[in-house]
Amino acid sequence: MVEHPEQAADYHPPHIVPVPIYVAVFVALIIFTALTTGIAYIDLGKWNTVVALVIAVCKMVLVVLFFMHVKYSKGLTRIVILGAFFWLGIMITLTCSDELTRHWEIVPQGWSAGMHIARQLF
Amino acid sequence: MSTEAPAEPAVNYLNASYGIKSWLLTLDHKRIGLLYLATITLMFVVGGLAATLMRLHLVEPQGALFEPETYNKMFSSHGIIMVFFFLIPSIPATLGNFCIPLMIGARDVAFPRLNLMSWYLFVTGCAFVLYDTISGGVDTGWTFYPPYSSLYAQSHVVAAALGIFIAGFSSILTGLNFIVTIHKMRAPGMTWFRLPLFIWALYATSLIFVLGTPVIAVTVFLLGLERLLHVGIFDPAVGGDPLLFQHMFWFYSHPAVYIMILPGMGVISELITAFSRKKIFGYSFVAFSSLSIAVISFIVWGHHMFVTGQALYAGLVFSVLSFLVAIPSAVKVFNWTATLYRGSISYEAPMLYALGFIGLFTIGGLTGLFLASLATDVHLNGTYFIVAHFHYIMVGGAVMAYLGGIHFWWPKICGRLYPDMWARISAAIIFIGFNLTFFPQFMLGYLGMPRRYAVYAPEFQVLNVLSSAGASILGIGYVIPLVYLIWSMRYGPIAGPNPWKAKGLEWTIPSPPPTENFEEIPIVTEDAYNYPAIEPHAYPDSQGVASV
Ligand SMILES: [Cu+2]
């Protein structure tokens, strides 16, 4: 339907973000991307993944806050965003309840090795 | 359109405009609901055909019809089509689309164009999967576990995955549309706690659509990435985790079970109240049990992985959490039963489906508890017990509710009544056929017959033949409604606005409703199911003179 007069009353025009802010966020994203690429050439050992993820999260926060206008919206929109992250958290936490406590078997590579073990067992 | 009866409105949403274009470009939620109805009926026929052929094949221990490879493709097609292209959209996209605006007193959903777009996305997904089936099909099962679907796949996995990916976006958009509609479009006076419980159920379903479906889209995307570009995600040989796929797949696909059953539960709440002419027992408990089922459904997925090498600790956690789902489900069953108590019950076809649902869903739910227990699951996992369990939920539950809902709102949809006697007979045939098909499968599974095999040990033949016999009865039960419902669209007696004398805004407007639904937006002043003190009502007589 085209018009809902009963909704016109609580209509707010969308917040207009000044162009310089968009440009600044864009530049920041480019810098972060360059940083990720640069760090990929340095071996940080077990910190490799951590650093890459931290940078990725920073970029995501910028996109969500500015490009998706969450910084300027309130109430229900923010609850929706928080809910989405909470659900992502459920998925990661319960998957980790398996990943972190799993009994990892060291299985020899390839069929012939497997058959070799099987022959010994039976 | 005939004009001999006064009850039929001269201009309604069905005859307001004519031609293919007026349907394919319609923004009317009622017409879009019917577009979905036609599409999913087609998919149901295709998926049902695959099931029929499988049951025929299993009449003989060595397999009567197909090569094992063909059999694999048959059950994969059956699963993929029935789950993603029939059950998931069944009630929400047809009855939900049709009823939500009518039940909350709105002229349409919040985003009519988005609504039409979701149908086109869905049809595109259907096209991919049908193409896939015709061009050779997949042999992975509907679960697409790697390495069947990646390293060792010999079939057309990518086209099927793409179809599911695209249809997923249709689900997301429908869910989004429903959430906004229910938040923003309710008529004045239609407070949250005056909403019909069908709306609460669809609201909970929409939450799952929006929160869960992106995950399955990501999962099949990653599968494509691994299959086409050999990125190590699930394959341990290149640094992937072999169980990660199952975690991600079931993070969506367990809640997807509740996408199928929650709307059904909503329908049952409508039917039980309408045909026992009573307010629902414990309205807010039933409403909140929908929401808690939606939330809990997201924290139980590991019960599909007890025997896959998942950590024992995770198994314990998921087992305990799975038991939690039984609580809100039981709340619903008990509250429906309590609603019946001292009601003025009548047994029209929709009510027969509703009562069938309660019994079959209870069996399906309780056998779920056997499977959620770690120890029994080791024995039952991968057997026909599982097949029987989820068919009791999905066919005995979701499909019964879907048919009940179709029969309940059919007079509203097309303004005509179907022959009640045929409807009751077919409801009974479906109930008998269903139990004969799937109860033997509980026994087969308990005795140890594995699922997904084209052959079986000879001692299982009797139960398999019983099951196949039941399937053919079930098939007949599904064909009869298809015939008389189509017949009734033209030849059925005029229904009038409210043939069931039911409460709810959708019954206050003409059948079929006008395009804009309500001439004037109603003002709601009473609770849902506010039935007067018990008074008798009857099915309108065969002359078609509905008492209004
Ligand atoms: Cu499950």
XYZ file of C-alpha atoms and ligand atoms in Angstrom:
671
model
C 0.000 0.000 0.000
C 1.242 3.442 -0.843
C 0.418 5.507 2.204
C -0.240 4.857 5.834
C -1.471 8.105 7.328
C -1.314 6.647 10.820
C 2.414 6.165 10.374
C 3.193 9.572 8.983
C 3.042 11.103 12.460
C 6.100 9.322 13.801
C 8.139 9.660 10.623
C 11.713 10.893 11.094
C 13.849 11.878 8.121
C 16.995 9.721 7.900
C 20.150 11.126 9.410
C 22.431 12.504 6.699
C 26.094 11.627 7.176
C 28.486 14.323 5.889
C 30.621 13.191 2.949
C 33.980 13.824 4.738
C 33.067 11.175 7.336
C 32.372 8.623 4.594
C 35.707 9.483 3.011
C 37.513 9.193 6.338
C 35.976 5.772 7.027
C 36.851 4.640 3.528
C 40.470 5.740 3.968
C 40.622 3.953 7.329
C 39.334 0.740 5.736
C 41.968 0.982 2.983
C 44.709 1.513 5.599
C 43.509 -1.523 7.595
C 43.486 -3.623 4.425
C 47.031 -2.554 3.611
C 48.000 -3.383 7.209
C 46.518 -6.901 6.933
C 48.372 -7.487 3.684
C 51.640 -6.134 5.104
C 51.460 -8.197 8.297
C 50.804 -11.332 6.249
C 54.463 -11.125 5.198
C 55.694 -11.142 8.815
C 55.481 -14.429 10.732
C 54.081 -13.718 14.197
C 53.702 -17.377 15.105
C 50.494 -18.083 16.963
C 49.585 -14.370 16.848
C 49.090 -14.478 13.061
C 45.397 -15.280 13.308
C 44.797 -13.052 16.327
C 46.203 -9.957 14.667
C 44.323 -10.616 11.417
C 41.066 -11.065 13.315
C 41.555 -7.923 15.420
C 42.057 -5.849 12.299
C 39.039 -7.480 10.663
C 36.845 -6.705 13.671
C 37.946 -3.045 13.630
C 36.967 -2.807 9.955
C 33.633 -4.466 10.646
C 32.866 -2.038 13.464
C 33.547 0.916 11.180
C 31.250 -0.479 8.488
C 28.451 -1.244 10.945
C 28.629 2.111 12.730
C 28.990 4.448 9.769
C 28.058 2.734 6.507
C 25.122 0.951 8.110
C 24.161 4.068 10.099
C 23.964 2.219 13.395
C 25.793 5.094 15.140
C 22.821 7.331 14.308
C 19.971 4.908 14.860
C 18.643 3.853 18.204
C 16.253 1.566 19.997
C 15.062 -1.401 17.993
C 17.811 -1.144 15.345
C 20.507 -1.437 18.004
C 18.727 -4.358 19.644
C 18.619 -6.095 16.265
C 22.371 -5.572 15.752
C 23.165 -6.742 19.295
C 20.881 -9.751 18.817
C 22.718 -10.721 15.640
C 26.081 -10.598 17.436
C 24.675 -12.512 20.387
C 23.513 -15.263 18.011
C 26.934 -15.325 16.331
C 28.321 -15.698 19.848
C 26.072 -18.710 20.502
C 27.341 -20.394 17.360
C 31.010 -19.777 18.160
C 30.749 -20.635 21.879
C 28.947 -23.942 21.480
C 31.101 -24.954 18.502
C 34.122 -24.275 20.732
C 32.627 -26.514 23.417
C 33.397 -29.254 20.893
C 36.577 -27.887 19.284
C 38.367 -27.133 22.545
C 37.540 -30.389 24.320
C 37.662 -32.828 21.411
C 39.872 -35.895 21.671
C 42.022 -35.475 18.587
C 43.195 -38.739 17.039
C 46.388 -38.602 15.045
C 45.300 -40.528 11.959
C 47.998 -41.599 9.492
C 47.577 -40.093 6.021
C 46.283 -42.081 3.091
C 44.400 -45.288 2.509
C 47.342 -47.707 2.571
C 48.439 -46.505 6.008
C 44.876 -46.853 7.262
C 44.603 -50.379 5.872
C 47.896 -51.212 7.537
C 46.496 -50.183 10.927
C 43.256 -52.035 10.274
C 45.120 -55.240 9.488
C 46.972 -54.975 12.777
C 43.741 -54.438 14.682
C 41.682 -57.267 13.240
C -18.411 -15.554 -11.064
C -21.878 -16.543 -10.073
C -24.152 -14.076 -8.399
C -26.943 -16.324 -7.173
C -25.976 -16.071 -3.510
C -25.863 -12.810 -1.640
C -22.819 -13.768 0.422
C -20.343 -13.615 -2.450
C -18.862 -10.096 -2.873
C -19.055 -8.852 -6.462
C -15.471 -7.588 -6.547
C -12.798 -9.379 -4.558
C -9.055 -9.933 -4.726
C -9.487 -12.895 -7.075
C -11.494 -11.117 -9.762
C -10.363 -7.523 -9.226
C -7.990 -7.869 -12.165
C -7.430 -10.550 -14.790
C -4.628 -12.107 -16.741
C -1.284 -13.736 -16.095
C 0.405 -10.361 -15.703
C -1.972 -9.299 -12.938
C -0.821 -12.347 -10.986
C 2.888 -12.324 -11.787
C 3.244 -8.645 -10.929
C 0.783 -8.558 -8.047
C 1.683 -6.833 -4.802
C -1.362 -8.221 -2.989
C -0.254 -10.419 -0.077
C -3.238 -12.728 -0.705
C -2.316 -13.351 -4.320
C 1.357 -13.834 -3.416
C 0.232 -16.397 -0.860
C -1.581 -18.253 -3.636
C 1.473 -18.046 -5.916
C 3.432 -19.745 -3.146
C 0.652 -22.278 -2.687
C 0.852 -23.306 -6.343
C 4.670 -23.450 -6.284
C 5.026 -25.531 -3.142
C 2.242 -27.877 -4.246
C 4.266 -28.594 -7.386
C 7.385 -29.193 -5.282
C 5.408 -31.437 -2.914
C 4.287 -33.557 -5.860
C 7.879 -33.934 -7.115
C 9.233 -34.723 -3.644
C 6.328 -37.068 -2.955
C 6.944 -38.915 -6.223
C 10.537 -39.560 -5.153
C 9.274 -40.902 -1.805
C 6.750 -43.174 -3.506
C 9.404 -44.650 -5.798
C 11.698 -45.249 -2.794
C 8.984 -47.078 -0.882
C 8.236 -49.192 -3.970
C 11.929 -49.999 -4.280
C 12.097 -51.132 -0.654
C 9.374 -53.747 -1.035
C 12.122 -56.287 -1.727
C 15.246 -56.763 0.389
C 17.493 -56.574 -2.676
C 15.691 -53.503 -3.943
C 12.955 -53.803 -6.532
C 13.618 -50.937 -8.900
C 16.869 -49.016 -8.898
C 20.631 -49.195 -8.838
C 21.928 -48.223 -5.390
C 23.336 -45.021 -6.855
C 19.945 -44.020 -8.247
C 18.373 -44.796 -4.895
C 20.871 -42.443 -3.236
C 19.852 -39.691 -5.614
C 16.198 -40.445 -4.995
C 16.337 -39.951 -1.224
C 18.560 -36.907 -1.645
C 16.053 -35.255 -3.987
C 13.197 -36.207 -1.679
C 14.931 -34.647 1.324
C 16.164 -31.496 -0.372
C 12.844 -30.742 -2.063
C 10.635 -31.550 0.911
C 12.743 -29.697 3.479
C 13.889 -26.581 1.661
C 11.182 -26.204 -0.967
C 8.060 -27.490 0.720
C 8.157 -27.649 4.520
C 10.101 -24.485 5.249
C 7.950 -22.184 3.109
C 4.756 -24.235 3.543
C 2.764 -22.514 6.275
C 4.602 -19.173 6.570
C 4.693 -18.307 2.878
C 1.169 -19.457 2.022
C -1.101 -19.172 5.065
C 1.219 -16.653 6.753
C 1.223 -14.377 3.752
C -2.501 -14.725 3.323
C -3.512 -14.412 6.958
C -1.116 -12.064 8.766
C -2.509 -8.781 7.409
C -6.082 -10.093 7.706
C -5.550 -11.209 11.296
C -3.855 -8.050 12.552
C -6.201 -5.689 10.693
C -3.835 -4.384 8.001
C -4.270 -3.751 4.291
C -1.080 -5.576 3.297
C 2.322 -6.611 4.625
C 4.851 -3.873 5.386
C 6.871 -4.356 2.177
C 4.649 -5.705 -0.634
C 7.364 -5.417 -3.304
C 9.864 -7.288 -1.141
C 7.161 -9.903 -0.686
C 6.829 -10.418 -4.436
C 10.623 -10.484 -4.740
C 10.847 -13.291 -2.174
C 8.498 -15.356 -4.319
C 10.671 -14.780 -7.387
C 13.776 -15.748 -5.416
C 11.996 -18.871 -4.241
C 10.959 -19.818 -7.775
C 14.536 -19.277 -8.959
C 15.754 -21.609 -6.216
C 13.123 -24.175 -7.247
C 14.270 -23.912 -10.853
C 17.875 -24.665 -9.883
C 16.896 -27.687 -7.833
C 14.520 -29.057 -10.467
C 17.206 -28.585 -13.116
C 19.593 -30.370 -10.786
C 17.185 -33.269 -10.286
C 16.548 -33.654 -14.002
C 20.203 -33.387 -14.985
C 21.265 -36.209 -12.670
C 20.679 -35.164 -9.078
C 22.917 -35.326 -6.028
C 23.781 -38.390 -3.955
C 24.825 -36.609 -0.763
C 21.559 -36.729 1.159
C 19.853 -33.459 2.023
C 22.611 -32.723 4.558
C 25.443 -32.241 2.022
C 28.095 -33.483 4.453
C 31.599 -33.189 3.130
C 33.512 -35.138 1.892
C 30.467 -36.625 0.049
C 29.710 -33.158 -1.228
C 33.297 -31.979 -1.735
C 36.181 -34.405 -2.182
C 34.195 -37.468 -3.246
C 31.209 -35.836 -4.900
C 30.265 -37.400 -8.217
C 27.043 -35.492 -8.704
C 25.655 -32.018 -9.333
C 26.255 -30.541 -5.890
C 26.827 -26.959 -6.964
C 23.474 -26.424 -8.701
C 21.553 -27.855 -5.732
C 23.557 -25.797 -3.232
C 22.967 -22.688 -5.309
C 19.228 -23.385 -5.342
C 19.195 -23.655 -1.540
C 21.328 -20.507 -1.265
C 18.906 -18.493 -3.393
C 15.758 -19.882 -1.741
C 17.365 -18.980 1.605
C 17.216 -15.311 0.708
C 13.530 -15.713 0.014
C 13.143 -16.995 3.599
C 15.163 -14.097 5.018
C 13.097 -11.493 3.178
C 9.815 -13.140 4.166
C 10.916 -13.250 7.812
C 11.988 -9.615 7.733
C 8.705 -8.621 6.135
C 6.646 -10.477 8.740
C 8.597 -9.026 11.687
C 8.128 -5.460 10.477
C 4.487 -6.102 9.593
C 3.684 -7.501 13.026
C 5.514 -4.670 14.769
C 4.203 -1.788 12.718
C 0.943 -2.648 10.984
C -1.359 -3.830 13.780
C -4.783 -2.191 13.818
C -5.560 0.221 16.651
C -6.356 -1.749 19.794
C -4.594 -4.884 18.497
C -2.066 -5.067 21.324
C 0.614 -7.774 21.467
C -1.452 -9.811 23.893
C -4.559 -9.609 21.758
C -2.765 -11.092 18.752
C -3.980 -14.488 17.591
C -1.461 -17.158 18.593
C -0.838 -17.963 14.921
C 0.735 -14.501 14.679
C 2.952 -15.141 17.724
C 4.068 -18.406 16.164
C 4.871 -16.741 12.851
C 6.733 -13.987 14.673
C 8.906 -16.595 16.393
C 9.369 -18.373 13.044
C 10.420 -15.135 11.395
C 13.083 -14.610 14.056
C 14.550 -18.010 13.124
C 14.338 -17.126 9.424
C 16.313 -13.953 9.973
C 18.844 -15.265 12.508
C 19.407 -18.749 11.105
C 19.080 -18.667 7.333
C 22.196 -16.513 6.725
C 24.229 -19.282 8.366
C 23.083 -21.961 5.894
C 23.796 -19.515 3.076
C 27.330 -19.024 4.421
C 27.750 -22.777 4.886
C 26.844 -23.743 1.330
C 28.942 -20.810 0.128
C 31.972 -22.179 2.002
C 31.220 -25.617 0.568
C 31.282 -24.133 -2.918
C 34.530 -22.342 -2.068
C 36.143 -25.588 -0.993
C 34.778 -27.577 -3.933
C 35.597 -25.073 -6.657
C 38.697 -23.279 -5.332
C 40.059 -25.947 -2.952
C 40.254 -23.581 0.017
C 40.801 -25.631 3.181
C 37.724 -25.195 5.349
C 36.274 -28.632 6.017
C 39.009 -30.891 4.633
C 41.567 -31.696 7.348
C 44.209 -32.495 4.736
C 44.453 -28.784 3.913
C 43.901 -27.410 7.411
C 40.111 -27.584 7.664
C 37.957 -29.096 10.388
C 35.908 -32.142 9.308
C 33.128 -31.383 11.820
C 32.880 -27.640 11.170
C 30.434 -28.217 8.319
C 28.108 -30.189 10.554
C 28.264 -27.544 13.270
C 27.359 -24.790 10.821
C 24.815 -26.890 8.934
C 22.914 -27.904 12.057
C 23.133 -24.435 13.591
C 20.617 -23.597 10.884
C 19.023 -26.942 10.221
C 17.916 -27.761 13.735
C 16.138 -24.396 14.098
C 14.772 -25.116 10.612
C 12.811 -27.968 12.189
C 11.088 -25.298 14.267
C 10.556 -23.190 11.151
C 8.470 -26.154 10.034
C 6.687 -26.974 13.280
C 6.180 -23.552 14.984
C 3.774 -22.182 12.355
C 1.985 -25.520 12.561
C 1.610 -25.078 16.307
C 0.183 -21.616 15.622
C -2.392 -23.098 13.243
C -3.344 -25.708 15.837
C -3.998 -23.005 18.440
C -6.437 -21.377 15.993
C -8.166 -24.661 15.140
C -8.491 -25.943 18.704
C -10.072 -22.712 19.913
C -12.379 -22.342 16.905
C -13.728 -25.896 17.101
C -14.050 -26.120 20.853
C -15.424 -22.574 20.970
C -13.296 -21.617 23.901
C -10.619 -19.152 24.823
C -7.194 -20.804 24.720
C -6.050 -22.105 28.077
C -3.114 -19.936 29.254
C -2.752 -17.534 26.340
C 0.516 -15.962 27.457
C 2.125 -19.336 28.173
C 1.342 -20.519 24.666
C 2.574 -17.224 23.198
C 5.857 -17.238 25.121
C 6.424 -20.947 24.521
C 6.678 -20.056 20.810
C 9.397 -17.534 21.550
C 11.280 -19.829 23.907
C 11.141 -22.676 21.378
C 12.645 -20.290 18.817
C 15.479 -19.326 21.186
C 16.202 -22.810 22.548
C 16.186 -24.245 19.026
C 19.498 -22.469 18.449
C 21.412 -24.138 21.287
C 20.707 -27.831 20.713
C 22.198 -28.618 17.303
C 24.965 -30.874 18.578
C 22.456 -33.677 19.184
C 22.873 -34.508 15.500
C 26.576 -35.133 16.091
C 26.767 -37.433 19.117
C 28.411 -40.225 17.112
C 30.465 -38.141 14.702
C 33.538 -37.734 16.877
C 32.268 -34.600 18.546
C 33.753 -34.080 22.019
C 32.037 -36.016 24.785
C 31.792 -32.815 26.823
C 29.990 -31.055 23.963
C 27.736 -34.094 23.656
C 26.749 -33.780 27.311
C 26.041 -30.060 26.958
C 23.939 -30.521 23.836
C 22.087 -33.478 25.341
C 21.021 -31.462 28.388
C 20.071 -28.442 26.291
C 18.053 -30.629 23.900
C 15.907 -31.832 26.757
C 14.956 -28.198 27.416
C 12.963 -27.986 24.161
C 10.556 -30.519 25.584
C 9.342 -27.982 28.164
C 7.772 -25.320 25.928
C 6.575 -28.035 23.524
C 4.818 -29.802 26.381
C 3.342 -26.505 27.566
C 1.631 -26.216 24.205
C 0.342 -29.787 24.142
C -1.023 -29.527 27.686
C -2.612 -26.149 27.022
C -4.356 -27.376 23.862
C -5.658 -30.357 25.766
C -6.831 -28.134 28.609
C -8.563 -25.900 26.050
C -10.597 -28.891 24.891
C -11.784 -29.520 28.431
C -15.449 -28.582 28.662
C -15.380 -27.051 25.219
C -18.183 -27.406 22.725
C -16.167 -29.613 20.421
C -17.149 -30.347 16.848
C -15.287 -32.548 14.415
C -15.091 -30.743 11.104
C -12.148 -31.641 8.886
C -9.761 -28.940 10.219
C -10.379 -30.153 13.769
C -9.633 -33.758 12.760
C -6.273 -32.586 11.446
C -5.679 -30.642 14.664
C -6.415 -33.613 16.899
C -4.256 -35.811 14.671
C -1.473 -33.280 15.002
C -1.551 -33.349 18.805
C -1.200 -37.129 18.965
C 1.390 -37.497 16.225
C 3.451 -34.510 17.357
C 3.536 -35.942 20.874
C 4.869 -39.265 19.588
C 7.413 -37.439 17.435
C 8.468 -35.219 20.318
C 8.807 -37.994 22.877
C 10.873 -40.188 20.554
C 13.060 -37.119 20.164
C 13.921 -37.485 23.837
C 15.172 -41.034 23.194
C 17.471 -39.582 20.564
C 18.613 -36.696 22.765
C 19.875 -39.191 25.355
C 23.530 -39.914 24.597
C 23.457 -43.641 25.278
C 20.317 -44.593 23.348
C 21.374 -42.351 20.485
C 24.491 -44.466 19.919
C 22.201 -47.355 19.049
C 19.463 -45.439 17.255
C 21.514 -42.891 15.324
C 21.569 -43.557 11.597
C 18.716 -46.055 11.778
C 15.124 -45.914 10.618
C 14.188 -44.817 14.146
C 15.460 -41.351 13.227
C 13.559 -41.436 9.938
C 10.352 -42.333 11.779
C 10.983 -39.715 14.494
C 11.396 -36.754 12.196
C 8.582 -37.841 9.898
C 6.262 -37.868 12.909
C 7.333 -34.252 13.517
C 7.433 -33.067 9.924
C 4.626 -35.041 8.283
C 2.523 -36.020 11.302
C 3.096 -32.539 12.729
C 3.859 -29.901 10.134
C 1.975 -31.373 7.150
C -1.106 -32.228 9.242
C -1.159 -28.656 10.560
C -0.641 -27.291 7.055
C -3.578 -29.308 5.722
C -5.680 -28.361 8.746
C -4.888 -24.699 8.132
C -5.623 -24.970 4.411
C -8.998 -26.562 5.195
C -9.740 -23.939 7.868
C -8.953 -20.867 5.753
C -9.948 -22.327 2.369
C -13.455 -20.767 2.538
C -11.731 -17.426 3.204
C -9.210 -17.952 0.401
C -11.659 -18.770 -2.388
C -15.045 -17.994 -0.859
C -16.311 -21.551 -1.377
C -16.832 -24.582 0.814
C -15.343 -27.973 0.049
C -17.376 -31.159 0.645
C -16.985 -31.771 4.373
C -17.543 -35.523 4.211
C -14.753 -36.037 1.663
C -12.510 -33.843 3.764
C -13.164 -35.908 6.888
C -12.646 -39.163 5.008
C -9.340 -38.020 3.565
C -8.188 -36.741 6.970
C -8.849 -40.224 8.346
C -7.093 -41.888 5.394
C -4.061 -39.655 5.887
C -3.943 -40.461 9.609
C -4.140 -44.216 9.008
C -1.768 -44.183 6.055
C 0.729 -42.063 7.927
C 0.865 -44.327 10.959
C 1.077 -47.449 8.829
C 3.982 -45.920 6.920
C 6.047 -44.669 9.789
C 5.260 -46.719 12.867
C 6.916 -49.840 11.368
C 9.961 -47.657 10.761
C 10.309 -47.075 14.522
C 10.465 -50.843 14.927
C 12.858 -51.279 11.996
C 15.187 -48.683 13.471
C 15.022 -50.212 16.905
C 15.889 -53.574 15.351
C 18.874 -51.942 13.685
C 17.977 -51.340 10.047
C 20.188 -48.464 8.856
C 18.687 -45.596 6.898
C 19.867 -44.532 3.423
C 20.561 -48.060 2.163
C 19.155 -49.399 -1.091
C 19.111 -52.971 0.265
C 18.321 -54.530 3.632
C 18.447 -57.816 5.512
C 15.585 -60.230 4.573
C 14.179 -60.362 8.125
C 13.119 -56.715 7.780
C 10.878 -57.366 4.780
C 7.514 -57.661 6.516
C 7.816 -54.315 8.256
C 9.101 -52.713 5.064
C 6.157 -54.022 3.055
C 3.789 -52.678 5.728
C 5.496 -49.315 5.502
C 5.235 -49.268 1.707
C 1.567 -50.229 1.910
C 1.003 -47.341 4.306
C 2.767 -44.985 1.913
C 0.357 -45.830 -0.876
C -2.615 -45.202 1.442
C -1.014 -41.914 2.482
C -0.562 -41.013 -1.179
C -4.269 -41.563 -1.863
C -5.073 -39.434 1.189
C -3.073 -36.554 -0.298
C -4.601 -36.815 -3.772
C -8.240 -36.606 -2.589
C -7.951 -33.084 -1.058
C -6.095 -31.900 -4.153
C -9.097 -32.971 -6.233
C -11.951 -31.658 -4.086
C -10.215 -28.394 -3.201
C -9.677 -27.608 -6.881
C -13.273 -28.717 -7.572
C -14.616 -26.482 -4.811
C -12.958 -23.362 -6.237
C -15.589 -23.392 -8.954
C -18.403 -25.641 -7.792
C -18.322 -25.463 -4.016
C -21.217 -23.792 -2.197
C -20.727 -20.141 -1.278
C -19.069 -19.916 2.120
C -20.037 -16.498 3.390
C -17.781 -14.381 5.598
C -17.628 -16.734 8.583
C -18.633 -20.351 7.923
C -17.072 -21.639 11.175
C -18.498 -18.851 13.311
C -14.936 -18.315 14.404
C -13.464 -15.298 16.158
C -10.750 -13.181 14.565
C -10.592 -10.193 12.242
C -10.186 -12.330 9.117
C -13.715 -13.674 9.662
C -15.289 -10.205 9.857
C -14.671 -9.412 6.174
C -16.214 -10.945 3.045
C -14.903 -14.198 1.548
C -12.962 -13.855 -0.680
C -11.767 -10.565 0.807
C -11.599 -7.399 -1.257
C -8.134 -6.365 -2.463
C -7.725 -3.796 0.327
C -8.961 -6.323 2.942
C -10.756 -3.879 5.225
C -12.991 -1.124 3.941
C -12.247 0.635 7.174
C -9.370 -0.336 9.458
C -11.050 -2.043 12.415
C -10.607 -0.989 16.021
C -9.960 -3.986 18.243
C -11.596 -3.982 21.645
C -11.426 -7.604 22.770
C -8.944 -10.390 23.408
C -8.301 -13.174 20.942
C -10.698 -16.152 21.018
C -13.271 -14.227 23.015
C -15.955 -16.856 22.411
C -19.286 -16.344 24.092
C -20.550 -18.841 26.619
C -20.965 -22.203 24.916
C -23.538 -22.329 22.150
C -23.948 -24.968 19.464
C -22.879 -24.401 15.894
C -23.097 -26.572 12.844
C -21.356 -27.021 9.576
C -23.324 -25.023 7.019
C -25.777 -27.308 5.273
C -25.191 -28.610 1.796
C -27.429 -25.914 0.277
C -24.529 -23.577 0.890
C -26.531 -21.228 3.092
C -23.951 -20.402 5.679
C -25.444 -18.988 8.822
C -23.557 -15.821 9.568
Cu 17.857 -31.309 15.842
